[in-house]
Coordinates of C-alpha atoms in Angstrom, one line a residue:
M1 CA -1.4 6.2 1.5
K2 CA 1.0 3.7 3.7
F3 CA 2.7 2.2 1.1
E4 CA 6.8 0.4 4.1
T5 CA 13.8 -1.5 10.9
I6 CA 15.1 -5.3 12.2
D7 CA 17.7 -7.9 13.8
P8 CA 20.8 -10.4 13.2
S9 CA 19.4 -12.7 10.8
R10 CA 23.2 -15.0 11.5
R11 CA 26.3 -15.1 9.3
L12 CA 29.5 -15.7 11.7
F13 CA 32.7 -15.3 9.5
T14 CA 35.2 -17.5 11.3
S15 CA 36.4 -20.9 10.9
A16 CA 37.1 -21.5 14.7
S17 CA 35.1 -24.7 14.3
I18 CA 33.1 -26.9 12.5
L19 CA 29.7 -25.4 14.1
L20 CA 30.6 -22.7 12.7
L21 CA 31.6 -23.8 9.7
L22 CA 27.5 -24.7 9.3
L23 CA 26.6 -21.5 11.0
F24 CA 28.2 -19.7 8.4
G25 CA 27.3 -22.1 5.3
S26 CA 23.6 -21.9 5.7
S27 CA 23.7 -18.0 6.0
T28 CA 25.2 -18.6 2.9
I29 CA 22.4 -21.2 0.8
A30 CA 19.3 -18.9 2.5
R31 CA 21.1 -15.6 0.7
A32 CA 20.8 -17.8 -2.6
D33 CA 17.5 -18.9 -1.5
A34 CA 16.0 -15.6 -1.3
V35 CA 17.9 -14.3 -4.6
S36 CA 16.5 -17.4 -6.1
E37 CA 13.1 -17.2 -5.5
L38 CA 12.6 -13.9 -6.1
A39 CA 13.4 -14.3 -9.4
S40 CA 10.5 -17.0 -9.5
F41 CA 8.0 -15.2 -9.4
S42 CA 8.9 -11.5 -9.9
I43 CA 10.8 -9.3 -12.4
F44 CA 14.2 -8.8 -10.7
D45 CA 15.8 -12.1 -12.3
K46 CA 19.4 -11.3 -11.1
V47 CA 19.7 -9.7 -7.9
D48 CA 23.5 -8.6 -6.8
L49 CA 22.4 -8.1 -2.6
A50 CA 25.8 -6.5 -2.1
Q51 CA 25.6 -3.3 -4.7
L52 CA 21.8 -3.5 -4.1
A53 CA 22.6 -3.0 -0.5
K54 CA 24.7 0.1 -1.3
S55 CA 22.2 1.0 -3.9
D56 CA 18.7 3.2 -4.1
V57 CA 15.3 1.2 -4.6
K58 CA 15.6 -0.8 -7.6
T59 CA 12.1 -0.3 -9.3
D60 CA 10.6 -1.0 -12.8
H61 CA 7.5 -2.3 -14.7
G62 CA 5.6 -5.0 -13.6
P63 CA 3.8 -7.6 -16.6
P64 CA 1.5 -5.6 -18.9
M65 CA -2.4 -6.4 -17.9
S66 CA -4.8 -7.1 -20.4
N67 CA -7.1 -4.2 -18.0
P68 CA -6.9 -0.8 -19.0
R69 CA -7.3 0.5 -15.6
F70 CA -4.5 -2.0 -14.1
L71 CA -1.1 -0.4 -13.7
A72 CA 1.5 -2.4 -11.9
V73 CA 4.9 -1.4 -10.7
Q74 CA 8.3 -3.5 -8.7
S75 CA 10.8 -3.0 -6.9
C76 CA 13.0 -4.4 -4.3
Y77 CA 15.8 -3.0 -2.0
V78 CA 18.3 -4.1 0.9
A79 CA 17.7 -2.6 4.6
P80 CA 18.8 -3.1 7.5
G81 CA 18.0 -5.9 9.9
A82 CA 15.8 -8.6 10.3
P83 CA 12.7 -9.0 8.6
A84 CA 10.4 -8.7 11.8
Q85 CA 11.4 -5.4 12.9
L86 CA 11.1 -3.9 9.3
T87 CA 7.6 -5.3 9.3
A88 CA 6.6 -3.4 12.4
A89 CA 8.2 -0.3 11.5
L90 CA 6.0 -0.5 8.0
R91 CA 2.9 -0.8 10.0
Q92 CA 3.8 2.5 12.3
W93 CA 5.3 4.8 10.2
N94 CA 3.1 7.4 9.4
P95 CA 3.8 9.8 6.4
T96 CA 2.3 13.3 7.0
K97 CA 5.3 14.0 8.2
H98 CA 6.8 14.5 4.1
S99 CA 5.1 17.2 2.5
E100 CA 6.1 15.8 -1.0
L101 CA 4.5 12.5 -0.2
K102 CA 1.2 14.9 -0.7
V103 CA -0.5 12.6 2.6
F104 CA -2.4 15.5 4.4
L105 CA -4.6 13.4 7.5
H106 CA -3.3 9.7 8.8
S107 CA -4.7 8.3 11.3
D108 CA -5.3 4.6 12.7
L109 CA -8.3 2.2 13.7
P110 CA -9.5 0.1 16.3
S111 CA -11.0 -3.0 15.2
S112 CA -14.2 -1.6 16.4
P113 CA -14.3 2.9 15.0
T114 CA -17.1 5.0 16.1
A115 CA -17.0 8.2 14.2
A116 CA -14.8 10.1 16.7
N117 CA -12.0 8.2 14.8
F118 CA -12.6 10.4 11.7
E119 CA -12.6 14.0 13.7
K120 CA -9.6 14.5 12.0
L121 CA -11.2 15.6 8.7
K122 CA -12.6 19.2 10.6
N123 CA -8.7 19.9 10.9
A124 CA -8.0 19.5 7.4
P125 CA -5.7 21.6 5.4
D126 CA -7.1 24.7 3.5
N127 CA -5.5 23.8 0.4
G128 CA -6.3 23.4 -3.6
P129 CA -6.9 19.6 -3.8
V130 CA -8.9 20.1 -0.4
R131 CA -11.5 22.3 -1.9
A132 CA -12.1 20.1 -4.7
L133 CA -13.1 17.1 -2.4
V134 CA -15.5 19.7 -1.0
G135 CA -16.6 21.5 -3.8
A136 CA -17.4 17.7 -5.7
T137 CA -19.0 16.5 -2.3
Q138 CA -21.2 19.0 -2.2
K139 CA -23.0 19.6 -5.3
L140 CA -22.9 14.9 -5.5
S141 CA -20.5 15.2 -8.8
S142 CA -20.5 12.0 -10.8
D143 CA -16.1 11.6 -10.2
L144 CA -17.4 11.0 -6.8
Q145 CA -16.9 6.8 -5.5
I146 CA -19.7 6.5 -3.6
S147 CA -23.2 4.3 -3.8
R148 CA -27.0 5.4 -4.2
D149 CA -27.5 4.6 -0.6
E150 CA -25.1 7.2 0.5
A151 CA -25.5 9.6 -2.0
K152 CA -29.2 9.9 -0.3
K153 CA -27.3 11.0 2.8
L154 CA -25.8 13.8 2.1
S155 CA -27.5 16.6 3.4
A156 CA -27.3 20.4 2.7
G157 CA -25.4 22.7 4.9
A158 CA -23.9 26.5 5.8
P159 CA -20.3 26.8 5.2
G160 CA -18.7 25.6 8.8
R161 CA -16.9 28.0 10.5
G162 CA -12.5 27.4 11.8
G163 CA -11.9 25.3 8.5
V164 CA -12.3 24.4 5.2
M165 CA -14.6 22.2 5.2
P166 CA -18.3 22.2 6.0
A167 CA -19.8 20.7 9.3
S168 CA -22.4 18.2 6.3
V169 CA -19.3 17.6 4.0
V170 CA -17.5 16.6 7.4
T171 CA -20.3 14.4 8.8
F172 CA -21.5 13.1 5.4
W173 CA -17.7 11.5 4.4
M174 CA -17.1 10.5 8.4
E175 CA -21.2 8.5 7.9
V176 CA -19.3 7.0 4.7
L177 CA -15.9 5.9 6.6
L178 CA -17.0 4.8 9.1
S179 CA -20.2 2.7 7.3
R180 CA -17.4 1.2 5.3
T181 CA -14.6 0.8 7.6
K182 CA -17.6 -2.0 9.4
S183 CA -18.6 -3.6 6.3
F184 CA -14.8 -3.9 5.7
V185 CA -14.1 -5.9 8.9
S186 CA -17.5 -7.5 9.1
G187 CA -17.2 -8.8 5.2
G188 CA -14.0 -8.0 3.9
T189 CA -13.8 -6.0 0.4
S190 CA -16.7 -8.6 -1.2
G191 CA -19.1 -6.5 1.7
Q192 CA -17.7 -3.4 -0.4
P193 CA -21.1 -1.2 -1.5
P194 CA -20.5 -0.6 -5.1
Y195 CA -19.3 2.7 -6.8
D196 CA -23.0 2.9 -8.3
H197 CA -23.7 6.5 -7.6
S198 CA -22.8 7.3 -11.4
G199 CA -24.6 5.0 -12.6
K200 CA -22.0 2.1 -13.2
A201 CA -20.7 -0.3 -10.9
I202 CA -17.4 -1.0 -9.8
R203 CA -17.1 -3.2 -6.8
A204 CA -13.6 -3.2 -5.0
S205 CA -13.8 -7.1 -4.6
D206 CA -14.1 -7.4 -8.7
E207 CA -10.8 -4.8 -9.2
L208 CA -8.5 -6.2 -7.0
N209 CA -8.9 -10.5 -7.9
G210 CA -8.7 -8.7 -11.3
L211 CA -5.3 -7.1 -10.6
L212 CA -4.3 -10.6 -9.0
R213 CA -5.3 -12.9 -11.9
E214 CA -2.9 -11.1 -14.3
Q215 CA -0.3 -11.3 -11.9
G216 CA -0.4 -15.4 -11.6
K217 CA 3.2 -15.4 -10.8
I218 CA 2.6 -13.2 -7.4
Q219 CA -0.8 -14.7 -6.7
R220 CA 0.7 -18.3 -6.5
Q221 CA 3.8 -16.5 -4.3
F222 CA 0.9 -14.3 -1.9
S223 CA -1.9 -17.7 -1.9
G224 CA -1.5 -18.5 1.7
L225 CA -1.6 -14.6 2.9
L226 CA -4.3 -12.8 1.0
G227 CA -6.3 -16.4 2.2
A228 CA -6.2 -15.5 5.6
T229 CA -7.4 -11.7 4.6
G230 CA -10.2 -9.9 3.7
I231 CA -8.5 -8.5 0.0
G232 CA -10.2 -9.8 -2.4
R233 CA -12.7 -11.6 -0.1
G234 CA -14.8 -11.9 3.0
A235 CA -13.4 -11.5 6.5
G236 CA -10.3 -13.7 7.1
S237 CA -8.2 -15.0 9.8
L238 CA -5.7 -12.4 9.8
T239 CA -7.0 -9.1 12.1
P240 CA -5.8 -6.3 9.8
A241 CA -4.4 -3.2 11.4
L242 CA -7.2 -0.3 10.3
Y243 CA -6.2 3.3 9.0
W244 CA -7.7 6.2 6.9
E245 CA -6.3 8.8 4.8
L246 CA -7.1 12.3 3.5
L247 CA -4.8 12.6 0.9
D248 CA -4.2 14.4 -2.7
V249 CA -4.1 12.8 -6.1
D250 CA -4.3 14.7 -9.2
D251 CA -4.4 18.0 -7.2
Q252 CA -8.1 16.3 -6.0
G253 CA -8.9 15.4 -2.1
V254 CA -9.1 11.7 -1.8
V255 CA -10.1 9.9 1.4
T256 CA -9.6 6.7 1.4
L257 CA -9.7 3.4 3.9
G258 CA -6.9 1.3 4.3
A259 CA -5.7 -1.9 5.9
D260 CA -2.5 -3.5 6.5
Y261 CA -2.1 -7.2 7.1
N262 CA 1.2 -9.5 7.4
R263 CA 2.3 -13.0 8.0
G264 CA 5.8 -14.3 9.6
G265 CA 7.6 -18.1 8.0
G266 CA 9.5 -20.2 9.7
D267 CA 12.2 -18.9 8.6
G268 CA 12.1 -15.8 9.3
T269 CA 10.4 -14.7 6.6
Y270 CA 7.4 -12.3 6.2
Q271 CA 4.8 -11.1 3.9
A272 CA 3.3 -8.0 4.4
A273 CA -0.9 -6.8 1.9
D274 CA -1.7 -3.2 2.3
V275 CA -4.2 -2.6 0.7
L276 CA -6.7 0.9 0.2
Y277 CA -10.0 -0.6 -0.5
Y278 CA -12.2 2.3 -0.4
A279 CA -11.1 5.6 -2.1
S280 CA -13.9 8.8 -2.7
G281 CA -11.9 9.1 -5.9
G282 CA -8.9 9.3 -8.2
Y283 CA -8.1 5.3 -7.7
Y284 CA -10.7 2.6 -7.3
V285 CA -8.1 0.5 -5.1
A286 CA -4.4 -0.5 -4.8
L287 CA -3.0 -2.8 -3.3
T288 CA 1.2 -3.3 -2.3
L289 CA 2.6 -7.0 -1.3
Y290 CA 5.6 -6.9 0.4
Q291 CA 7.7 -10.3 0.8
M292 CA 11.0 -9.8 3.0
W293 CA 14.1 -12.4 3.7
P294 CA 16.8 -13.0 6.5
V295 CA 19.7 -12.0 4.4
T296 CA 23.4 -10.9 5.7
V297 CA 25.6 -8.3 3.5
D298 CA 29.7 -7.2 3.8
G299 CA 29.0 -9.5 7.6
K300 CA 25.3 -7.2 8.7
P301 CA 22.4 -8.8 9.3
S302 CA 19.8 -7.4 6.9
T303 CA 16.2 -7.4 4.4
L304 CA 15.5 -8.4 1.8
V305 CA 12.7 -7.0 0.9
W306 CA 10.3 -7.1 -2.7
R307 CA 7.7 -4.8 -3.1
G308 CA 4.7 -5.1 -5.8
D309 CA 2.7 -2.3 -6.4
M310 CA -1.0 -2.4 -8.3
I311 CA -3.5 0.2 -9.4
S312 CA -7.3 0.4 -10.7
A313 CA -8.2 3.6 -12.1
P314 CA -10.1 5.1 -14.0
S315 CA -7.8 7.9 -15.6
L316 CA -5.6 4.8 -16.7
A317 CA -8.3 3.9 -18.9
S318 CA -7.7 6.4 -21.9
L319 CA -3.4 6.3 -21.8
H320 CA -1.6 4.4 -24.7
G321 CA 1.9 4.3 -25.6
V322 CA 3.7 7.3 -24.2
E323 CA 0.9 8.5 -22.2
R324 CA 0.5 5.6 -20.0
L325 CA 5.2 4.6 -20.2
G326 CA 4.6 8.3 -18.5
S327 CA 2.6 7.1 -15.3
E328 CA 4.0 3.7 -15.1
S329 CA 7.0 6.1 -14.8
V330 CA 5.3 8.5 -12.1
M331 CA 4.4 5.8 -10.2
M332 CA 7.8 4.3 -10.1
K333 CA 9.3 7.3 -9.1
Q334 CA 6.6 8.6 -6.1
I335 CA 7.0 4.6 -4.7
S336 CA 11.0 5.0 -5.5
K337 CA 10.5 8.6 -3.0
A338 CA 8.5 6.7 -0.6
V339 CA 10.9 3.9 0.1
T340 CA 13.8 6.9 0.3
L341 CA 11.5 8.4 2.9
F342 CA 10.9 5.4 4.9
R343 CA 14.1 3.4 5.3
R344 CA 15.5 7.5 5.8
D345 CA 13.1 7.5 8.7
T346 CA 13.8 4.3 10.5
S347 CA 17.2 3.3 9.6
G348 CA 18.8 6.1 9.0
S349 CA 21.2 7.2 5.1
R350 CA 23.0 4.1 3.9

C-alpha cells in the first residue's frame, strides 16, 4: 500500500532592509498559522516545529469511533523542502524495495488500463501468503471479498508452470482488478460492486463515508479535496494516479486497488488523499489523508506534514479493550516504519 521531498518556502534572516524584515515576518506568521491549523482539526494541539524536525514521526491514536470495524491513527512530522516536491515524491515512491513493508508487487496503472497492466501477477513470489490467496481463490472461500457475479467467472484449471499462481487464478484476478479499475475511473467508489459473495453486502463507498463521518473535523478540513475525487462518491473532477498491489495482510495474500489524488493551495500548501478502494481480503477499504504546509526550520525550507490513516476491516469488529489497543499500536508502528523508510529514500537520514 502506498502510503508519502521538496523546494523553498522563504525565510530570510537579516536586518539589512525593511523588505527583508517583512519577508522574515511573513514567514514567521506562516509557521504559526501552520501549527494553529494543525491543532484546529487534529489531535496534535501543541507542536514544536524545531523539536519535531529533529525527531522521528510522531504518531498517536485517532479519536474513538462507534463502528467497531473502524480504526484511525494520526501522525505528524517535518520533512526537508517544499510541499510540491514532497507530494511528487509520495506519488513516485515504491514500497516493494523494503521487504519489512510486506508489499510483494506494486504497479502504476494508466487511466485506461488493459489486462496486460496486471500481468505481474504471473511473477508473484512463492511464499505462504501468496499460496494462501491461491488456495482461497481455488475453493472460492467465503473470506474472498468479491461480488457474486465475479465469483461466477472463476474457471477450474491445472496449476500453471513456472509460478506459484495457476493460470486460472491469474486470469481470474486480472479480470477482477481490470473490471473494478474501470468501474472506479467511470464511477468512483460508488461504481464499485459490493462484496456480496459471502451473503452480506459491503460497499466501499459506505465504508469510506462512514470513516469520514465519524471524524467531522477531518472531513471538514478535506471537504474541498474529497469533493473533487471519487472517494465515497462518483467520479470526481480530479484525475487520480492509479495503482495496484499484492501484499501481505495477517499472513494472507491480498490484491488491492488504489488511487492517489492531490491538490495545491494558493499559499504553497498541499493536500493529498490515497485510497485503497478494493481489497480481496483482510480489510474493506483504507484511506490516508495528508495536509502539508511550507515552514522554515533552523533557516531551512521544510514541510510540516499531518497524516491521517483510517481503515475498515472485518477482523476489528470482534476486538475490545487490550486487543483493540494492540491493533492500534501495531498500526502506529507500521505507519512510523513506512514514513521513516520514505524519508530515508527521498531525502536521506535526518
